[in-house]
Amino acid sequence: MKTIVPIGPYHPLQEEPEFFTLTVEGEKIVSVDVQVGYNHRGIEKLSEMKTYDQSTFVVERICGICSTSHPFAFVQAVEDIAQIEVPERAKYIRTIIGEGERIHSHLLWLGLAGHFLGYNTVFMWAWKLREEILDVMEILSGNRNNYGMFKPGGVRRDIKAEDIPMVLKKIDSILPTLDMLKKAVLDDPVLQARTKGVGILTKEAAINYSALGPTARASGIKRDVRKDSPYAAYDRVQWDMIVTQNGDVFDKLVLRVLETFESVKIMKECLLTLPPGEIDANLKTIPPGEGIGQHEAPRGECFHYVKSDGTNRPVRHKIRAPTFMNLPTYKSTVINQTISDVTIILAAIDPCYCCTERISVLDTKGTKLYGGEDLVRLSQAKTERLRKEMGVK
Amino acid sequence: MGVKLKALLKSPWVFHMATGSCNNCDIEILDCLTPRFDVERLGILLAGSIKHADILLVTGSGNRQSMERVKRLYEQVPKPCLVVAIGECALSRGIFIDSYNCPLPIDKVIPVDVYIPGCPPRPEAIIAGIAKLIEKVKSKA
């Protein structure tokens, strides 16, 4: 007998609202469906209403956890249109901020994963450690979360030389605790029993679903924008791409913990080798054209497309967040698992629904889905009707 | 002050609701529960169900999809209940004021007792806001 288990939209499981429909047969999941849209704010449209400098702040507020990833990709798209080279120092500062975000995002996920598994100690430890990184970000950018560091052509704020020793000391101080956390998490037999072999995403499935970021790398796919098409200062520092093979929740957990260490390494090296010079290329006008920007966000590749007509506003701004690609992998990972494992599998891709929000227009019966062309046709038909009614030719 | 309200202020349980936010305020609310800020020592606890909550924390700019649900949730809270709007979006819709999907600020939908500004407000500000709310209710009684 099939039973439907609804989860959400407002539930204590995750901080964002989203609605899951799980169809179960006994304990086993037969099918899963996810419904989003509770966070939709119309960012792409808003961005087209604002100037390039203002849009950077709008895209920063797509998601609080990825508040560097979106501006990072957006400014690169704008620079791609203008075909300008960003000063070396600005590239390093961007890399430092980007990696700082990755550390705090992975620690946040680790904490939440611990919480979902019933290990509230892991939650408390990871979030306590995260505070240190937020302090570092506050020293560097002046804010804990929305850094406001990016602008097309460079960065808004320089890193002061006298801040660097303090920042390095703070980063070094978290390493022993991070190491302890890594050992405690990875050697725990209960944690292994709960996550090993659970929610496996095979390599084939990951390729078929075009999974991105840690979700793909945990399935053995070497895919990382930072290595594949280096930008900012990622090709100037030494670091390794972490890849694990099994694709289960445990591998995703291991991968994120190890990636945190790599990020610490990148951040430290960038801070130590920060070149002197300008931080802004003084981008004044944006020529007509199209540009793309990519950034490896903590959850995967974040992609922005911007089209310019030579004015100070983008005519089209398209955003593809990593969760949009990772979300469909649920169809492969959740099916045939037990309902008690669902929470951690759903959380394993580190979903970010704020980034993913799309809107769909349904007719009043809720059956027909309208696409962009249909809506334009409906709109034109209405004008035609009004014209006839009003007798205007 | 009624017995119910007096009991509520001793250890207010909060329920958190995101009505179309960017996660940041929500993360900062969760941050308040973790070791550095640890609001549990003040008796503040995150409730899993709206029916156990005394204070409703609302974040986000309130979009069309969630507005109906905010109303419905507010009807379900056992009264007396206090409402705190957290973050610039919940106060005035902030940067999303021009959006086609954010028609009304939260306080036009449900009554709000305390506003905590910031994008996002720091955990200290959230704790101070809750403390001020308790002061306000006490001084009114």
XYZ file of C-alpha atoms in Angstrom:
534
model
C 0.000 0.000 0.000
C 1.289 3.396 -0.920
C 1.247 6.238 1.583
C 2.133 9.855 0.962
C 4.290 11.597 3.554
C 4.254 15.372 3.171
C 7.213 17.330 4.579
C 6.936 21.076 4.862
C 6.714 23.760 3.729
C 7.396 25.246 7.184
C 9.233 22.620 9.158
C 12.093 22.654 11.627
C 14.235 20.414 9.393
C 15.732 23.150 7.274
C 15.662 26.875 7.717
C 14.166 27.474 4.286
C 10.618 26.633 3.301
C 10.185 23.891 0.708
C 7.710 21.111 0.245
C 8.566 17.449 -0.254
C 6.065 14.770 -1.151
C 7.392 11.327 -0.337
C 5.454 8.319 -1.517
C 6.295 5.356 0.677
C 5.523 1.674 0.648
C 6.023 0.554 4.205
C 9.398 1.991 5.142
C 10.641 2.247 1.572
C 10.527 5.393 -0.552
C 8.899 4.807 -3.916
C 8.923 8.300 -5.311
C 9.869 11.806 -4.302
C 8.679 15.185 -5.464
C 9.875 18.598 -4.413
C 7.966 21.828 -4.726
C 9.739 25.146 -4.349
C 8.653 28.751 -4.826
C 8.189 29.872 -1.234
C 11.263 32.075 -1.513
C 10.802 33.484 -4.975
C 11.617 37.199 -5.076
C 12.104 37.791 -8.804
C 15.823 38.520 -8.610
C 16.506 38.352 -12.356
C 13.840 40.963 -13.059
C 15.013 43.129 -10.159
C 18.554 42.959 -11.451
C 17.417 44.160 -14.874
C 15.827 47.192 -13.186
C 19.035 48.239 -11.454
C 22.433 49.461 -12.590
C 25.423 47.126 -12.712
C 26.762 48.458 -9.421
C 23.392 48.059 -7.702
C 22.826 44.603 -9.185
C 25.925 43.347 -7.403
C 24.128 43.982 -4.123
C 20.907 42.403 -5.354
C 22.618 39.173 -6.399
C 24.420 39.135 -3.066
C 21.008 38.761 -1.441
C 19.952 35.769 -3.529
C 21.258 33.577 -0.782
C 22.801 34.376 2.556
C 25.196 31.434 2.612
C 26.404 31.930 -0.970
C 26.593 35.704 -0.616
C 30.000 35.748 -2.316
C 29.352 33.204 -5.060
C 26.646 35.140 -6.875
C 28.426 38.533 -6.968
C 31.643 36.675 -7.897
C 30.015 35.117 -10.959
C 28.055 38.278 -11.789
C 31.049 40.650 -11.799
C 32.967 38.162 -13.935
C 30.104 38.149 -16.442
C 30.149 41.956 -16.587
C 33.933 41.976 -16.971
C 33.541 39.408 -19.738
C 31.356 41.893 -21.658
C 33.745 44.780 -21.071
C 36.803 42.586 -21.798
C 38.879 44.143 -19.051
C 41.595 42.676 -16.884
C 41.098 42.912 -13.135
C 44.116 44.099 -11.096
C 46.150 41.291 -9.565
C 45.557 42.403 -5.989
C 41.782 42.440 -6.521
C 41.971 38.865 -7.851
C 43.724 37.712 -4.691
C 41.262 39.519 -2.441
C 38.366 37.912 -4.328
C 39.904 34.485 -3.857
C 40.378 35.079 -0.124
C 36.744 36.111 0.341
C 35.501 33.235 -1.837
C 37.415 30.651 0.146
C 36.378 32.154 3.469
C 32.817 31.658 2.390
C 33.510 28.051 1.432
C 34.938 27.308 4.876
C 31.968 28.761 6.723
C 29.475 27.146 4.352
C 31.010 23.673 4.708
C 31.163 24.022 8.491
C 27.542 25.118 8.497
C 26.587 22.037 6.484
C 28.644 19.759 8.722
C 26.820 21.125 11.747
C 23.404 20.682 10.166
C 24.299 17.158 9.006
C 25.291 16.306 12.575
C 21.998 17.742 13.790
C 19.977 15.681 11.302
C 21.754 12.523 12.427
C 21.070 13.269 16.063
C 24.593 14.405 16.892
C 23.898 17.807 18.339
C 27.453 17.922 19.677
C 28.771 18.032 16.106
C 26.273 20.821 15.378
C 27.486 22.878 18.334
C 31.193 22.272 17.660
C 30.997 23.045 13.962
C 29.003 26.229 14.471
C 31.318 27.349 17.267
C 34.218 26.936 14.851
C 32.296 28.779 12.177
C 32.107 31.841 14.406
C 35.894 32.171 14.199
C 35.718 32.278 10.397
C 32.912 34.821 10.544
C 35.191 36.931 12.764
C 37.891 36.691 10.092
C 35.403 37.789 7.455
C 34.315 40.655 9.654
C 37.916 41.846 9.977
C 38.422 41.589 6.206
C 35.115 42.937 4.926
C 33.329 44.632 7.817
C 30.338 42.315 7.936
C 29.625 38.788 9.083
C 27.598 37.616 6.112
C 26.846 40.033 3.299
C 30.339 41.207 2.532
C 29.672 43.763 -0.199
C 33.259 43.324 -1.383
C 32.642 42.883 -5.094
C 32.164 45.405 -7.868
C 32.537 45.053 -11.628
C 36.212 45.746 -12.254
C 37.638 44.955 -8.838
C 36.821 44.968 -5.149
C 35.372 47.688 -2.958
C 37.627 47.362 0.020
C 41.326 46.705 0.404
C 42.846 44.309 2.924
C 45.006 46.283 5.331
C 48.544 45.005 5.846
C 48.205 45.300 9.623
C 45.131 43.022 9.609
C 46.909 40.124 7.912
C 48.897 38.788 10.928
C 45.762 38.792 13.070
C 43.763 37.004 10.363
C 46.489 34.384 9.862
C 46.635 33.796 13.615
C 42.872 33.326 13.757
C 42.914 30.892 10.822
C 45.743 28.923 12.437
C 43.845 28.800 15.703
C 40.915 26.944 14.124
C 43.091 24.251 12.529
C 43.580 22.055 15.668
C 39.838 22.101 16.407
C 39.044 21.393 12.763
C 41.461 18.470 12.873
C 39.873 17.150 16.026
C 36.425 17.516 14.455
C 37.593 15.669 11.353
C 38.902 12.738 13.383
C 35.855 12.674 15.641
C 33.461 12.710 12.714
C 35.282 10.315 10.426
C 36.260 7.703 13.014
C 32.887 7.508 14.675
C 31.493 3.994 14.078
C 27.853 5.036 14.530
C 28.219 7.922 12.118
C 29.778 5.579 9.574
C 26.961 3.090 10.014
C 24.396 5.835 9.431
C 26.027 7.345 6.344
C 28.064 4.639 4.562
C 26.208 3.127 1.626
C 23.271 5.475 2.179
C 21.898 7.533 -0.704
C 24.433 6.425 -3.281
C 24.722 8.573 -6.391
C 26.576 6.485 -8.966
C 29.033 8.064 -11.364
C 26.718 7.406 -14.327
C 23.754 8.961 -12.548
C 25.827 11.973 -11.556
C 26.844 12.493 -15.176
C 23.278 11.982 -16.424
C 21.850 14.458 -13.950
C 24.744 16.892 -14.604
C 25.493 17.072 -10.884
C 27.856 19.823 -9.819
C 30.318 20.615 -7.093
C 30.759 18.349 -4.068
C 27.801 16.209 -5.178
C 29.609 15.325 -8.412
C 33.092 15.115 -6.891
C 31.862 12.658 -4.244
C 30.802 10.362 -7.117
C 34.269 10.353 -8.629
C 33.804 13.066 -11.257
C 36.675 15.508 -11.499
C 34.686 18.668 -12.006
C 35.679 21.958 -10.430
C 35.528 25.333 -12.169
C 38.497 26.522 -10.138
C 40.667 23.852 -11.833
C 38.879 23.460 -15.175
C 38.822 27.102 -16.202
C 40.827 28.997 -13.593
C 39.764 32.502 -12.699
C 40.775 35.016 -9.991
C 43.927 33.699 -8.293
C 43.090 29.988 -8.290
C 45.803 29.128 -10.822
C 48.451 31.014 -8.844
C 48.186 28.985 -5.644
C 48.872 25.345 -4.869
C 45.857 23.253 -3.946
C 44.333 19.853 -4.684
C 40.915 18.963 -5.983
C 39.364 16.491 -3.557
C 37.577 13.612 -5.250
C 35.984 10.623 -3.532
C 34.569 7.601 -5.290
C 31.513 6.060 -3.637
C 28.930 8.819 -3.942
C 27.228 8.015 -0.637
C 26.514 10.464 2.165
C 29.709 9.512 3.995
C 31.835 10.398 0.964
C 30.098 13.743 0.634
C 30.796 14.362 4.300
C 34.476 13.405 3.987
C 34.821 15.499 0.845
C 33.451 18.614 2.483
C 35.644 18.232 5.547
C 38.782 17.739 3.406
C 37.799 20.632 1.152
C 37.663 22.899 4.179
C 41.357 22.165 4.762
C 42.139 22.974 1.122
C 40.267 26.260 1.448
C 42.263 27.131 4.548
C 45.408 26.398 2.530
C 44.333 28.632 -0.381
C 43.282 31.427 1.935
C 46.570 31.365 3.840
C 48.700 31.305 0.719
C 46.763 34.191 -0.827
C 47.114 36.250 2.336
C 50.857 35.605 2.481
C 51.517 36.345 -1.195
C 49.082 39.253 -1.610
C 50.622 41.398 -4.370
C 50.684 45.209 -3.997
C 48.885 47.543 -6.384
C 45.477 48.808 -7.387
C 42.249 47.069 -6.388
C 39.921 48.560 -8.986
C 40.135 48.753 -12.781
C 37.740 51.755 -12.853
C 35.214 50.248 -15.177
C 33.129 53.172 -16.428
C 31.008 52.036 -19.362
C 29.768 48.613 -20.355
C 29.722 48.092 -24.133
C 26.872 46.168 -25.808
C 27.412 42.432 -25.773
C 26.985 39.223 -23.837
C 29.088 37.749 -21.098
C 29.214 34.741 -18.816
C 30.667 34.327 -15.371
C 31.366 31.132 -13.484
C 32.366 30.554 -9.924
C 32.751 27.354 -7.980
C 30.362 28.061 -5.109
C 30.474 25.826 -2.018
C 27.637 23.797 -3.587
C 28.923 23.682 -7.161
C 29.230 25.814 -10.205
C 27.330 29.090 -10.070
C 26.645 30.483 -13.523
C 25.589 33.989 -14.554
C 24.747 35.244 -18.018
C 24.464 38.984 -18.621
C 23.420 40.744 -21.800
C 24.139 44.426 -22.213
C 22.836 46.965 -24.729
C 25.366 49.636 -23.841
C 23.276 51.359 -21.150
C 23.989 51.158 -17.444
C 21.519 48.338 -16.846
C 21.610 44.719 -18.001
C 18.889 43.806 -20.519
C 18.952 40.190 -19.515
C 20.423 38.541 -16.483
C 20.147 34.789 -16.168
C 21.249 32.953 -13.073
C 21.771 29.237 -12.638
C 22.557 28.206 -9.111
C 24.206 24.835 -8.356
C 21.254 23.416 -6.411
C 19.106 23.691 -9.536
C 21.246 20.948 -11.078
C 21.768 18.935 -7.905
C 18.140 18.784 -6.817
C 17.011 16.235 -9.462
C 19.625 13.751 -8.191
C 17.096 13.003 -5.428
C 15.321 10.837 -8.009
C 18.364 8.608 -7.989
C 19.463 8.772 -4.355
C 16.259 8.729 -2.325
C 14.361 5.932 -4.094
C 14.475 2.551 -2.279
C 15.958 4.072 0.869
C 14.187 3.913 4.218
C 12.259 6.887 5.487
C 14.584 7.360 8.468
C 17.520 7.994 6.114
C 15.647 10.511 4.004
C 16.557 13.576 6.050
C 20.278 13.107 5.674
C 20.053 12.169 1.981
C 17.962 15.224 1.217
C 20.478 17.326 3.121
C 23.536 15.654 1.569
C 23.614 17.791 -1.563
C 23.635 20.857 0.723
C 20.505 22.204 -0.940
C 19.968 25.917 -1.146
C 16.398 26.642 -2.162
C 16.789 30.420 -2.052
C 19.182 30.194 -4.988
C 17.009 27.763 -6.893
C 13.651 29.485 -6.723
C 11.771 29.534 -9.977
C 8.255 30.576 -10.703
C 5.734 28.693 -12.803
C 2.374 29.984 -13.947
C -0.540 27.566 -13.855
C -4.061 27.995 -15.166
C -6.857 28.186 -12.578
C -7.408 24.422 -12.660
C -3.763 23.909 -11.783
C -3.158 21.559 -14.680
C -1.627 23.523 -17.548
C 1.840 24.896 -17.134
C 2.533 28.106 -19.039
C 5.940 28.785 -20.530
C 7.385 32.151 -21.497
C 6.042 32.008 -25.061
C 2.539 31.063 -23.900
C 2.484 34.030 -21.547
C 3.569 36.426 -24.292
C 0.860 34.995 -26.553
C -1.768 35.427 -23.803
C -0.638 38.988 -23.238
C -0.789 39.824 -26.936
C -4.240 38.233 -27.213
C -5.484 40.409 -24.347
C -4.237 43.577 -26.051
C -5.958 42.466 -29.248
C -9.216 41.864 -27.362
C -9.062 45.234 -25.619
C -8.324 46.934 -28.886
C -11.449 45.414 -30.411
C -13.583 46.247 -27.369
C -12.403 49.843 -27.258
C -12.750 50.231 -30.989
C -9.156 51.387 -31.466
C -7.462 50.402 -34.671
C -0.460 41.146 33.213
C -2.346 37.929 32.765
C -0.995 34.684 34.154
C -0.435 33.382 30.643
C 1.659 36.355 29.579
C 3.667 36.288 32.796
C 4.479 32.607 32.334
C 5.366 33.225 28.708
C 8.006 35.809 29.523
C 9.916 33.518 31.899
C 10.981 31.212 29.128
C 9.790 32.310 25.709
C 9.785 29.586 23.082
C 10.300 30.881 19.606
C 9.135 29.600 16.253
C 10.983 30.724 13.212
C 9.341 31.351 9.882
C 11.000 32.381 6.616
C 8.613 34.128 4.241
C 10.894 34.484 1.250
C 14.188 35.488 2.758
C 17.767 34.939 1.637
C 18.624 32.581 4.532
C 20.919 35.056 6.198
C 18.562 36.127 8.974
C 17.555 32.496 9.445
C 21.157 31.435 9.821
C 21.747 34.226 12.323
C 18.732 33.049 14.328
C 20.196 29.546 14.414
C 23.528 31.116 15.342
C 21.932 32.523 18.491
C 21.380 28.943 19.672
C 24.995 27.854 19.245
C 27.747 28.083 21.879
C 28.964 31.634 21.407
C 25.585 33.287 21.926
C 23.649 30.411 23.491
C 20.216 31.889 24.135
C 19.115 28.688 25.818
C 20.733 29.958 28.995
C 18.115 32.735 28.930
C 15.317 30.220 28.554
C 14.774 30.906 24.855
C 14.217 27.695 22.936
C 13.471 27.010 19.291
C 10.128 25.212 19.099
C 9.531 22.609 16.410
C 5.824 23.336 16.085
C 3.956 26.597 15.925
C 1.535 25.260 18.543
C 4.300 25.186 21.166
C 5.563 28.684 20.437
C 5.162 31.933 22.351
C 7.082 34.208 20.015
C 6.903 34.125 16.234
C 10.107 35.213 14.500
C 9.340 36.313 10.960
C 12.052 36.907 8.378
C 11.911 37.667 4.680
C 10.112 39.990 2.351
C 6.864 38.029 2.260
C 6.051 36.796 -1.217
C 2.717 35.851 -2.736
C 3.220 32.156 -2.058
C 3.926 32.585 1.644
C 1.554 35.427 2.594
C -1.485 33.149 2.974
C 0.618 30.770 5.015
C 1.808 33.534 7.353
C -1.814 34.388 8.113
C -2.700 30.744 8.649
C 0.291 30.189 10.942
C -0.567 33.276 12.974
C -4.092 31.958 13.468
C -2.665 28.694 14.788
C -0.420 30.198 17.464
C -1.844 29.896 20.974
C -2.605 33.446 22.121
C -1.157 35.574 23.667
C 1.587 35.531 21.099
C 4.268 38.061 20.281
C 5.629 38.674 16.807
C 9.177 39.804 16.007
C 10.109 40.924 12.499
C 13.785 40.225 11.836
C 15.868 41.802 9.108
C 15.414 44.614 6.650
C 13.177 42.534 4.345
C 10.626 41.806 7.048
C 10.626 45.478 8.069
C 10.203 47.159 4.738
C 11.037 44.554 2.050
C 14.474 46.177 1.770
C 16.123 45.660 -1.581
C 13.156 43.630 -2.839
C 10.650 46.490 -2.560
C 10.310 46.742 -6.343
C 9.821 43.024 -6.861
C 6.661 41.759 -8.555
C 6.401 38.938 -6.079
C 6.635 40.878 -2.799
C 3.344 42.783 -2.553
C 3.117 43.679 1.146
C 5.407 44.135 4.125
C 4.821 41.678 6.972
C 3.256 44.186 9.370
C 0.380 44.773 6.948
C -0.489 41.081 7.225
C -0.004 40.274 10.911
C 0.565 42.607 13.905
C 4.261 42.995 14.718
C 5.516 43.842 18.223
C 9.223 44.405 17.693
C 11.291 45.238 14.615
C 14.963 44.229 14.425
C 16.729 46.021 11.545
C 19.894 44.875 9.799
C 20.880 42.918 6.728
C 21.290 40.535 8.423
C 20.986 41.693 12.064
C 23.833 40.413 14.206
C 22.960 37.716 16.746
C 23.584 40.291 19.497
C 20.957 42.529 17.909
C 18.453 39.665 17.773
C 19.008 38.855 21.450
C 18.729 42.547 22.352
C 15.515 42.762 20.355
C 13.936 39.858 22.230
C 15.084 41.382 25.540
C 13.478 44.698 24.580
C 10.274 42.907 23.651
C 10.112 41.364 27.121
C 10.789 44.785 28.691
C 8.065 46.335 26.564
C 5.450 43.782 27.563
C 6.399 44.109 31.244
C 6.231 47.899 31.241
C 2.848 47.878 29.506
C 1.302 45.617 32.136
